[in-house]
Coordinates of C-alpha atoms and ligand atoms in Angstrom, one line a residue:
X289 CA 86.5 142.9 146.8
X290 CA 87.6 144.7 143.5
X291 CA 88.5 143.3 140.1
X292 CA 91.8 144.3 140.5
X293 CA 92.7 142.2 144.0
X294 CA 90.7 139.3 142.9
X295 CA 93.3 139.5 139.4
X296 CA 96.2 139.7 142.1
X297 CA 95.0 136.4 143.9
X298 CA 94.2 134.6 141.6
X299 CA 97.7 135.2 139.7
X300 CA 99.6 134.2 142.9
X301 CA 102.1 131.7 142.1
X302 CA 101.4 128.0 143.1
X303 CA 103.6 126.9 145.8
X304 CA 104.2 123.6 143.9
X305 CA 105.5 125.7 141.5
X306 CA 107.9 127.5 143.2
X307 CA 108.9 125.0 145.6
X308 CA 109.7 123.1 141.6
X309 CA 112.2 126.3 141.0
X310 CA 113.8 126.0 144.7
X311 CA 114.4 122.4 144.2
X312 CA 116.0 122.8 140.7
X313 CA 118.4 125.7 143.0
X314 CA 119.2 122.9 145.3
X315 CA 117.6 124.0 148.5
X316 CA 117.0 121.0 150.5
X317 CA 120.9 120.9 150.6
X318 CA 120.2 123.9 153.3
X319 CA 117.1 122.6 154.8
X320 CA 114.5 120.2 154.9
X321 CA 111.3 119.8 152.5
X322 CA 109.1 120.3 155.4
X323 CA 110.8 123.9 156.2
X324 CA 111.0 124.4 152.5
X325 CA 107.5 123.9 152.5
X326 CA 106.7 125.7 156.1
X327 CA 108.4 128.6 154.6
X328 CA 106.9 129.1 151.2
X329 CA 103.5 128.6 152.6
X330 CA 104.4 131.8 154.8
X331 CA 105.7 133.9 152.2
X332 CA 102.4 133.0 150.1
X333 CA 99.8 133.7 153.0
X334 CA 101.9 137.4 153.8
X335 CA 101.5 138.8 149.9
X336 CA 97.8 136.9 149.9
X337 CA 97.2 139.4 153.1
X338 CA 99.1 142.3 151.4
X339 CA 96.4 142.2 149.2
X340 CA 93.4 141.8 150.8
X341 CA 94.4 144.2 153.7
X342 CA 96.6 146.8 152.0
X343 CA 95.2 150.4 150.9
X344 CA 94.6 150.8 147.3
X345 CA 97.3 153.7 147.4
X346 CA 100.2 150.8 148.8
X347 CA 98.7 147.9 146.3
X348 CA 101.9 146.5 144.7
X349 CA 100.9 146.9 140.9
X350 CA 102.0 143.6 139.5
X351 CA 101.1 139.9 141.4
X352 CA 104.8 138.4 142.6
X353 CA 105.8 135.8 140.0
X354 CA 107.0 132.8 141.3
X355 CA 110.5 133.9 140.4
X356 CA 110.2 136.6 142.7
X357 CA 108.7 134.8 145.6
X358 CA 111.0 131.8 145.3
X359 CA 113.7 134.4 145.6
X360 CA 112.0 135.4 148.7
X361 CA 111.5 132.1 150.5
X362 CA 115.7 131.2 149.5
X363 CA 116.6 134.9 151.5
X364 CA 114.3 133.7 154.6
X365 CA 115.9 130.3 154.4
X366 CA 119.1 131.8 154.9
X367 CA 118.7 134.2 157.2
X368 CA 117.9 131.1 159.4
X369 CA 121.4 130.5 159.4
X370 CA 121.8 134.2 160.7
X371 CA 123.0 134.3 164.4
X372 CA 120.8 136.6 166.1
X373 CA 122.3 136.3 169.5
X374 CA 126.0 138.0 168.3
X375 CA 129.0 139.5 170.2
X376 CA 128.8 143.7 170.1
X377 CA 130.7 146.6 170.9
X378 CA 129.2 148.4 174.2
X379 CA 130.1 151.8 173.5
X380 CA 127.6 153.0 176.2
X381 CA 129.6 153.5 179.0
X382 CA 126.7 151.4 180.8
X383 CA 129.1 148.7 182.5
X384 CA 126.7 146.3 183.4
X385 CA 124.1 147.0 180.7
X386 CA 121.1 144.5 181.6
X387 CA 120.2 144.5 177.5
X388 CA 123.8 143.9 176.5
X389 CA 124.3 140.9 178.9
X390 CA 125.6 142.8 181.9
X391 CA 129.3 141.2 182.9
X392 CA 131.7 139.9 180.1
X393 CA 133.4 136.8 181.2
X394 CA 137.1 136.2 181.9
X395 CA 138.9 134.6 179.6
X396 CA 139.1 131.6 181.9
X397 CA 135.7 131.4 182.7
X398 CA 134.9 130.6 178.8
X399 CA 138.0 128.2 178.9
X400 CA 136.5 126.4 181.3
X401 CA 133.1 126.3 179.2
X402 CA 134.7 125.0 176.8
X403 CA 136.1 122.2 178.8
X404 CA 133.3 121.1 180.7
X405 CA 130.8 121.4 177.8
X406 CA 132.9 119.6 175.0
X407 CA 132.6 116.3 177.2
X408 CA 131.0 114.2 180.1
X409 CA 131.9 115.7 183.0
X410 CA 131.3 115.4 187.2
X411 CA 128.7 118.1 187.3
X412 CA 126.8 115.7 189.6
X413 CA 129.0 113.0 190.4
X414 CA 131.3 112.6 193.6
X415 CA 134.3 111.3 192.5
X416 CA 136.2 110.6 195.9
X417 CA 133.0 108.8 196.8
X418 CA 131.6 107.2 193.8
X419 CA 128.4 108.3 194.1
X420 CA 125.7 110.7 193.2
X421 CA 127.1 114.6 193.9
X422 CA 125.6 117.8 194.2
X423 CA 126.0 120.4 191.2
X424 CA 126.8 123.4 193.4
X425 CA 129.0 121.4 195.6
X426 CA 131.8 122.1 193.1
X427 CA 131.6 126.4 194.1
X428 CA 130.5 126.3 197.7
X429 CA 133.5 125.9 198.7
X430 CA 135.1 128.9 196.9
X431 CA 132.5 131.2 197.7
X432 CA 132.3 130.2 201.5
X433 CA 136.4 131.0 201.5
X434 CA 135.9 134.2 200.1
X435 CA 132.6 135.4 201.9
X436 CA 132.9 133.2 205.3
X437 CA 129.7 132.1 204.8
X438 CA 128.6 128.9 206.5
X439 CA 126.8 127.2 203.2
X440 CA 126.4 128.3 199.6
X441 CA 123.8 127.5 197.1
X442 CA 123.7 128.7 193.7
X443 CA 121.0 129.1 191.3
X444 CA 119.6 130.8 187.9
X445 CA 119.9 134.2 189.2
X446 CA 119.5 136.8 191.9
X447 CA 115.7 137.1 191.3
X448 CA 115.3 132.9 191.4
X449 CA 116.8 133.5 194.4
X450 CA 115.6 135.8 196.5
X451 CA 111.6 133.5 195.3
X452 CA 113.2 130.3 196.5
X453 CA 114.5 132.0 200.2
X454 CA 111.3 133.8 200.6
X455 CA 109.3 130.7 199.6
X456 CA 111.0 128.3 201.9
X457 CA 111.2 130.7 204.7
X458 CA 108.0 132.5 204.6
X459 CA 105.2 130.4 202.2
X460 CA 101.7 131.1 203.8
X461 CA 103.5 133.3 206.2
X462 CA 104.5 137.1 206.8
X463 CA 107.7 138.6 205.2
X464 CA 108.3 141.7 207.3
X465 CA 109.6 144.6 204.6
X466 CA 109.8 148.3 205.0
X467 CA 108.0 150.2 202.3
X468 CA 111.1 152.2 201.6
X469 CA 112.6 148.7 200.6
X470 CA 109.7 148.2 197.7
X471 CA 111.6 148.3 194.8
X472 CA 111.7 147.1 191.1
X473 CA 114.4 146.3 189.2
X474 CA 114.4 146.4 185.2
X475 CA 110.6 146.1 184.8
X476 CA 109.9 142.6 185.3
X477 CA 111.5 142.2 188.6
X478 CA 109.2 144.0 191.2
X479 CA 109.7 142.8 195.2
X480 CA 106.1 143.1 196.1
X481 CA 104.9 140.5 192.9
X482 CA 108.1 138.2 193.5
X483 CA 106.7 138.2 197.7
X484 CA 103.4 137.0 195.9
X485 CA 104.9 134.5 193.8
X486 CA 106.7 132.4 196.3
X487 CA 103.5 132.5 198.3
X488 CA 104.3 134.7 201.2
X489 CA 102.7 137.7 202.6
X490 CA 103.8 140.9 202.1
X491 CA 104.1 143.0 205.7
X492 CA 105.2 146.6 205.2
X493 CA 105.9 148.3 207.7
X494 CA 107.3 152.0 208.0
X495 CA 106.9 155.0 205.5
X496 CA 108.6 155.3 202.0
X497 CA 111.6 157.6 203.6
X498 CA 111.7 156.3 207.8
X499 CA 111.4 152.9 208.7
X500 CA 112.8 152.4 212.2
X501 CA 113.6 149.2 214.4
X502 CA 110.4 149.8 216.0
X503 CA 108.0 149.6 213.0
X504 CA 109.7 146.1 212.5
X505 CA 109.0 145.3 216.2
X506 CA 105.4 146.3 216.3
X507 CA 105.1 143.6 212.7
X508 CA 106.0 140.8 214.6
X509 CA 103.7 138.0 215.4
X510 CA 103.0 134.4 215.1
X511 CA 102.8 134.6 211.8
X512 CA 106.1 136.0 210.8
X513 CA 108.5 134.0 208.6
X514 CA 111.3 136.1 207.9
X515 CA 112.2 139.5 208.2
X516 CA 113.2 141.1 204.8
X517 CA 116.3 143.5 204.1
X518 CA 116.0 144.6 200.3
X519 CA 119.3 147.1 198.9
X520 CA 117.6 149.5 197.0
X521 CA 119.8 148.9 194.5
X522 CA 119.1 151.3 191.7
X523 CA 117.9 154.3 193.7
X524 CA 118.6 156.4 196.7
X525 CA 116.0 158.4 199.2
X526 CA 118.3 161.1 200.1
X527 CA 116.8 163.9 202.7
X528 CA 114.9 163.1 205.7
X529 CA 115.6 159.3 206.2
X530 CA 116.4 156.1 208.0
X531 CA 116.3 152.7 207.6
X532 CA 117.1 150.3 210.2
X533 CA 120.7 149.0 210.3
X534 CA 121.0 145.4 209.4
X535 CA 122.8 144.9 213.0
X536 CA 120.0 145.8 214.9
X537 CA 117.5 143.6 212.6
X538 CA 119.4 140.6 213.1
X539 CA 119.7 141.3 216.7
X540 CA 115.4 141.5 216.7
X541 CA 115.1 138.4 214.8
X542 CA 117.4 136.6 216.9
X543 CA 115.5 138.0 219.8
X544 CA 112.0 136.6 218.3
X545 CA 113.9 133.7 216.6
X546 CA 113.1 135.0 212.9
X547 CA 115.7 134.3 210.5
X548 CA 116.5 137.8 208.8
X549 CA 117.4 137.5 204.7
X550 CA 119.1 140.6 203.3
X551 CA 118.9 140.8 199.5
X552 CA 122.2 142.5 198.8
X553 CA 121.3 142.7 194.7
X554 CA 124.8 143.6 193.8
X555 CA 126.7 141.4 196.2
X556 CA 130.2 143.3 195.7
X557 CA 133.1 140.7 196.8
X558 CA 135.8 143.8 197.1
X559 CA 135.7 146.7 198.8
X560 CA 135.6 149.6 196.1
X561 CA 136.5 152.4 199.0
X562 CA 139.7 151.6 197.7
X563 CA 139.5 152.6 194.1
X564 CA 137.5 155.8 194.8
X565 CA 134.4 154.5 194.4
X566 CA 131.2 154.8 197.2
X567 CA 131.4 152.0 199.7
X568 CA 129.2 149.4 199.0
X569 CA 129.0 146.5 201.5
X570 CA 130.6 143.6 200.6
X571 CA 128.9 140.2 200.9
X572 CA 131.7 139.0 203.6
X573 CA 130.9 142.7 205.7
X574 CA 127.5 141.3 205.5
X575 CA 127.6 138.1 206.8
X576 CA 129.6 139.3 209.2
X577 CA 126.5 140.8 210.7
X578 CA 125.4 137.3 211.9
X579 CA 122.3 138.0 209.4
X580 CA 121.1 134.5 208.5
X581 CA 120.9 134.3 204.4
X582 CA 122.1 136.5 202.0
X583 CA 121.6 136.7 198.0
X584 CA 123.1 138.6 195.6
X585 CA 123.9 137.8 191.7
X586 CA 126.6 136.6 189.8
X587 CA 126.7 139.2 186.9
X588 CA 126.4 142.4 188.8
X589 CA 129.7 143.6 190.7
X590 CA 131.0 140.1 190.8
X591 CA 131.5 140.6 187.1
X592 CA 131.0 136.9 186.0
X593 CA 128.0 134.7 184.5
X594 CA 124.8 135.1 185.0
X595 CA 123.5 133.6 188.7
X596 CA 121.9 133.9 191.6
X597 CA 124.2 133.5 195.2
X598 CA 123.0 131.9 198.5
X599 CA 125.1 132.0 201.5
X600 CA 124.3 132.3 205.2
X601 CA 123.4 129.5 207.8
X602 CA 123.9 126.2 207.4
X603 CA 120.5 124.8 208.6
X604 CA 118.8 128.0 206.6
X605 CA 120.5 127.3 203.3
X606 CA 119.8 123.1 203.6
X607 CA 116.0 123.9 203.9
X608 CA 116.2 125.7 201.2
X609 CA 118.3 123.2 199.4
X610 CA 115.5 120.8 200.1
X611 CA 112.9 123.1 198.8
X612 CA 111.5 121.4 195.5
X613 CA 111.6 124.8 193.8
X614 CA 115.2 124.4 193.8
X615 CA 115.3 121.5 191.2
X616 CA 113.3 124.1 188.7
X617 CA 115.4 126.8 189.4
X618 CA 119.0 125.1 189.1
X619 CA 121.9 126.4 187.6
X620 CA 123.6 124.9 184.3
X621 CA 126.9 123.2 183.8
X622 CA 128.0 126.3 181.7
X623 CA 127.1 128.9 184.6
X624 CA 128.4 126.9 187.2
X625 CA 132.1 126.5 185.3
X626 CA 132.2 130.0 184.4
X627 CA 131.4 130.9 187.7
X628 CA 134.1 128.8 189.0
X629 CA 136.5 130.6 187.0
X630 CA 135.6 133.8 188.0
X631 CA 135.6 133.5 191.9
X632 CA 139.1 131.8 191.7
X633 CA 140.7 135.7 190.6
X634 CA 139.1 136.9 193.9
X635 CA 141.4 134.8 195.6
X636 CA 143.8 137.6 194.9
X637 CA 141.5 140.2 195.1
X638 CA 143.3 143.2 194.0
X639 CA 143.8 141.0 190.7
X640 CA 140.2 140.7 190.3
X641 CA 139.7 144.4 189.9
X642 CA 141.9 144.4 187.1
X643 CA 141.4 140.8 185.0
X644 CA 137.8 140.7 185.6
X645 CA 136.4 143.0 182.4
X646 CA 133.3 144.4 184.5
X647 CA 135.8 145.7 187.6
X648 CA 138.4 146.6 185.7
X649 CA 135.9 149.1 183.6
X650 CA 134.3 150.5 187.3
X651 CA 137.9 151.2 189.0
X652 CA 140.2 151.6 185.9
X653 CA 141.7 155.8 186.5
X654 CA 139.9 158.0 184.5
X655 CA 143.6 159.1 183.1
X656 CA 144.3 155.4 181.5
X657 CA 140.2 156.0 179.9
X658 CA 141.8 158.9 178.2
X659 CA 144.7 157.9 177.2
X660 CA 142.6 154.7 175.0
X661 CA 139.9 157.2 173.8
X662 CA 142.9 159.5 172.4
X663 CA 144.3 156.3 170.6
X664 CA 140.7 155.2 169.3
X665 CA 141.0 159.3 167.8
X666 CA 144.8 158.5 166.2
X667 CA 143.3 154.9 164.5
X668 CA 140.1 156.6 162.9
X669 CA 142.3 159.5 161.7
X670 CA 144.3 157.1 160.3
X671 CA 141.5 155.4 158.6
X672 CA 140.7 158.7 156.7
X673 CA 137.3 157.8 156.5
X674 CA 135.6 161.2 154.8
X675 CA 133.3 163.3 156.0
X676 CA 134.1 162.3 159.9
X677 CA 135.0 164.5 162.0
X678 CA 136.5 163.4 165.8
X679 CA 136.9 165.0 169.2
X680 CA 137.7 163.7 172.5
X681 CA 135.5 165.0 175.9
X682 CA 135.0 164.2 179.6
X683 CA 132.0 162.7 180.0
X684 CA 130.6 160.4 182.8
X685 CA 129.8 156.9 182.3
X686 CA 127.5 154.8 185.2
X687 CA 127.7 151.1 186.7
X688 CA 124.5 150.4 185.7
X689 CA 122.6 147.1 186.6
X690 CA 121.1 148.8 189.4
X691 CA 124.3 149.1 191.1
X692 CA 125.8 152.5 192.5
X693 CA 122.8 154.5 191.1
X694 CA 124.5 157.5 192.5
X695 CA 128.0 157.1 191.6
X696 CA 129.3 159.6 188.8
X697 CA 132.5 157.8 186.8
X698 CA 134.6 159.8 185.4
X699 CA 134.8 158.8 182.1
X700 CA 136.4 160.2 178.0
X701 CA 134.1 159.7 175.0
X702 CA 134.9 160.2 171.2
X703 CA 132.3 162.3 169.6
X704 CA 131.8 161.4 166.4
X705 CA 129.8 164.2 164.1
X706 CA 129.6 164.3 160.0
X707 CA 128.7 167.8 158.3
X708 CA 126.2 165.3 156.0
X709 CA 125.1 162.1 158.1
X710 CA 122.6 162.9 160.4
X711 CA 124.1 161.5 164.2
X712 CA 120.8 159.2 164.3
X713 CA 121.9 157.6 160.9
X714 CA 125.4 156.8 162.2
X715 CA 123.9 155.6 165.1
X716 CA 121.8 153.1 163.4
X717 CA 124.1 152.2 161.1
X718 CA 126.7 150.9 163.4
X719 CA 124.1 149.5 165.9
X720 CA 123.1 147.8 161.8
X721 CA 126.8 146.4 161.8
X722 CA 128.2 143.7 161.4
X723 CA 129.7 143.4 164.6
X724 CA 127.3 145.9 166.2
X725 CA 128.0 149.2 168.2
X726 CA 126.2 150.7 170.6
X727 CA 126.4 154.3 171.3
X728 CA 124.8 157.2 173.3
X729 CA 123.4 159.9 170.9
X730 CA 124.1 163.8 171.9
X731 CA 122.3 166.0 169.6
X732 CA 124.4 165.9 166.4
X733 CA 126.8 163.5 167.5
X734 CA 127.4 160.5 168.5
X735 CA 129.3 159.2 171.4
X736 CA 131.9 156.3 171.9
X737 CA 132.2 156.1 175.8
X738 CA 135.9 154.4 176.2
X739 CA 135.3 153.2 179.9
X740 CA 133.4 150.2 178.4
X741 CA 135.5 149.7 174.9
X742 CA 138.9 148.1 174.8
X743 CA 141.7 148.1 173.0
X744 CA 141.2 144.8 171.0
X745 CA 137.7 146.2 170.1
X746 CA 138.8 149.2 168.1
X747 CA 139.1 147.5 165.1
X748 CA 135.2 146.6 165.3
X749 CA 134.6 150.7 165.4
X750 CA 136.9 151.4 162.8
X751 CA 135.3 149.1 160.5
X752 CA 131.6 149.8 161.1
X753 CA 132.6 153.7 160.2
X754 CA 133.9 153.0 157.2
X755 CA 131.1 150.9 156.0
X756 CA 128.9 154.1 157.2
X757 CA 130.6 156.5 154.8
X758 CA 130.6 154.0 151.7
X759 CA 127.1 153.9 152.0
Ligands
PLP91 C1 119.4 143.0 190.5 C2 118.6 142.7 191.7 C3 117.8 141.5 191.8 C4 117.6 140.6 190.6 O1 118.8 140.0 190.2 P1 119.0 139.3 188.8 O2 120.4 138.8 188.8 O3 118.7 140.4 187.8 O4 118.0 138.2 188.8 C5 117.2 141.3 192.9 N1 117.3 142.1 194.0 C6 118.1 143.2 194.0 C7 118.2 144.0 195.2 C8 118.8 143.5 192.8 O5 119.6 144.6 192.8

């Protein structure tokens, strides 16, 4: 090591001393000694590795004083008081954007969070009867009404799911799937590894494009535990295809006495035919199929909290109630009151498509999307923020969350360009904001995609521009 380093470490403050200068500012009124202590240790070891590691070229050319790292350690105290989780503005035009939390909830949904969470409540208590309840007890009911299913079982989400059905229905034994049904959703959720992890064997059968009734026929054996419908969610095979209708599987399993689980992924509870939209099955069109056990999630198309959705057979769904893997994969008191909330507005399901955020962005008329991004346009004219310049286009905006991979949505965007800010500096500046943006970026501009912005959010937009041209 060279003279100069050594000088550097050796002239490193002493954490007692600075940890004296933080005590005279007050600081344990923030936090305690020991993350006082925790803290400066940190900030110490990082400059003592600055120097030992760092090129001569990047050597700072003075050793921090203890001023200067005491200041440090006081930022890096606060900023643990930073909430990183926070509330943004999805200007994507992604409606159910996996990274930005898929569905918002309805206003009555966090009501009833609110509600349930500030106190005790039944979550597992049977009032008429005195006695110990069960937690999803309190939806079953709902969701049966509105999907005629026999029994109803909720838990953490779609993929938690689909590993508890598969484990209680196929562990040690053959899960018949075509190869064409193989998919992976999002990276971490691949069909093949979940089959794995609840301890089932993978049977494929068929090719990637053509799996016929026949190929699952020929699979069939002693060993069989289920026969496996997957919706391919997030892509098509378009071309030379087929895939065996779910009709005709149930009718074979019945034949051989093999349940059949379809893992709808999306799980829509409308039918969105009538807003323009591709026809996607809906759970109750499903069921209605006789198929024995169904899963879908709760913040896809049903546009509430995240969760994963059992229904089918009542003697399937209380094996898998039984299943011990259902105690670690239960759902929480907040879910299970959000998701209360939101089922109720299917009741009237035309309402849902409108006061449920996540519909109302899929089926809202492209002409009402227009309309909002030409108002947007009026408020940041307005704003006379300088050196912005504004201009409303069509553009398409997606479902996202591996729902209706193929659908085009119409949609209107606000490009936003500036003759001196680069469009990747805006764009990191307001996803920098205080209430964050996100935005697509199109060559030197960025876009505001209005299908997933409302109204009440403008102000958010308005603000994090301004701050963009003051700095
Ligand atoms: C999305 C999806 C899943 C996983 O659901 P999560 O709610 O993300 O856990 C599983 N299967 C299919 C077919 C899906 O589309």
């Amino acid at each position: 090591m060279d003279e100069k380093r050594k000088n550097m470490l050796k002239n490193l403050p002493k954490i007692d001393e600075v940890i004296g200068l933080l005590e005279k500012q007050g600081i344990y009124e923030k936090v305690s000694r020991e993350i006082v202590l925790e803290v400066c240790r940190s900030v110490v070891q990082k400059l003592r590795d600055d120097i030992l590691i760092a090129p001569d070229k990047k050597l700072p050319a003075v050793t921090s004083d203890a001023t200067g790292v005491a200041r440090n350690v006081s930022n890096q105290i606060d900023n643990l008081y930073d909430y990183r989780l926070k509330r943004l503005v999805n200007a994507t035009g992604v409606i159910l954007h996996t990274n930005l939390g898929r569905a918002p909830l309805c206003p009555e949904a966090l009501d009833r969070i609110l509600e349930v969470g500030q106190g005790y409540s039944n979550l597992e208590f049977n009032l008429e009867r005195g006695e110990r309840g069960l937690r999803y007890d309190h939806v079953s009911r709902l969701i049966c009404v509105l999907t005629g299913a026999e029994d109803a079982l909720i838990v953490n989400n779609n993929a938690a799911a689909v590993l508890l059905v598969l484990n209680t229905l196929a562990e040690r034994r053959e899960a018949i799937v075509s190869r064409g049904e193989l998919i992976e959703i999002g990276g971490e959720f691949r069909i093949p590894d979940v089959m794995t992890k609840s301890n089932s064997i993978l049977r494929e059968v068929g090719t990637t494009n053509r799996t016929r009734i026949s190929d699952y026929e020929k699979a069939i054996s002693p060993d069989t535990g289920v026969i496996l419908k997957v919706h391919t969610s997030n892509y098509r095979i378009v071309g030379f295809t087929e895939e065996a209708e779910l009709t005709r599987l149930v009718a074979l399993g019945k034949q051989h006495g093999i349940p059949v689980f379809d893992d709808l992924g999306s799980g829509c509870l409308i039918d969105l035919a009538n807003y323009g939209l591709q026809h996607e099955p809906t759970v109750r069109e499903v069921l209605a199929t006789d198929v024995d056990v169904v899963t879908f999630s709760g913040d896809k198309l049903l546009g509430g909290p995240q969760a994963g959705i059992i229904v089918g057979k009542k003697d399937i769904l209380q094996k898998v109630k039984n299943n011990p893997l259902n105690r670690a994969l239960r759902i929480d008191k907040f879910t299970l009151a959000a998701l209360e909330a939101t089922l109720m507005h299917y009741l009237v399901p035309e309402k849902a498509a409108t006061s449920l955020r996540a519909l109302k962005a899929l089926t809202e008329p492209q002409g009402e999307v227009r309309k909002r991004a030409r108002k947007l346009i009026n408020k940041l004219k307005k704003a006379s923020i300088p050196n912005l310049e504004y201009a409303m286009r069509e553009d398409v905006a997606a479902a996202g969350g591996g729902s209706l991979p193929t659908q085009a949505i119409l949609s209107a965007v606000v490009a936003v360009k500036s003759p001196i800010i680069p469009a990747s500096r805006i764009e990191a500046k307001l996803r920098q904001a205080q209430v964050p943006i996100i935005v697509r970026v199109n060559e030197n501009e960025i876009l505001i995609d209005l299908r997933t912005v409302t109204e009440d959010e403008f102000g958010f937009i308005v603000n994090a521009l301004r701050q963009i041209a003051v700095n």
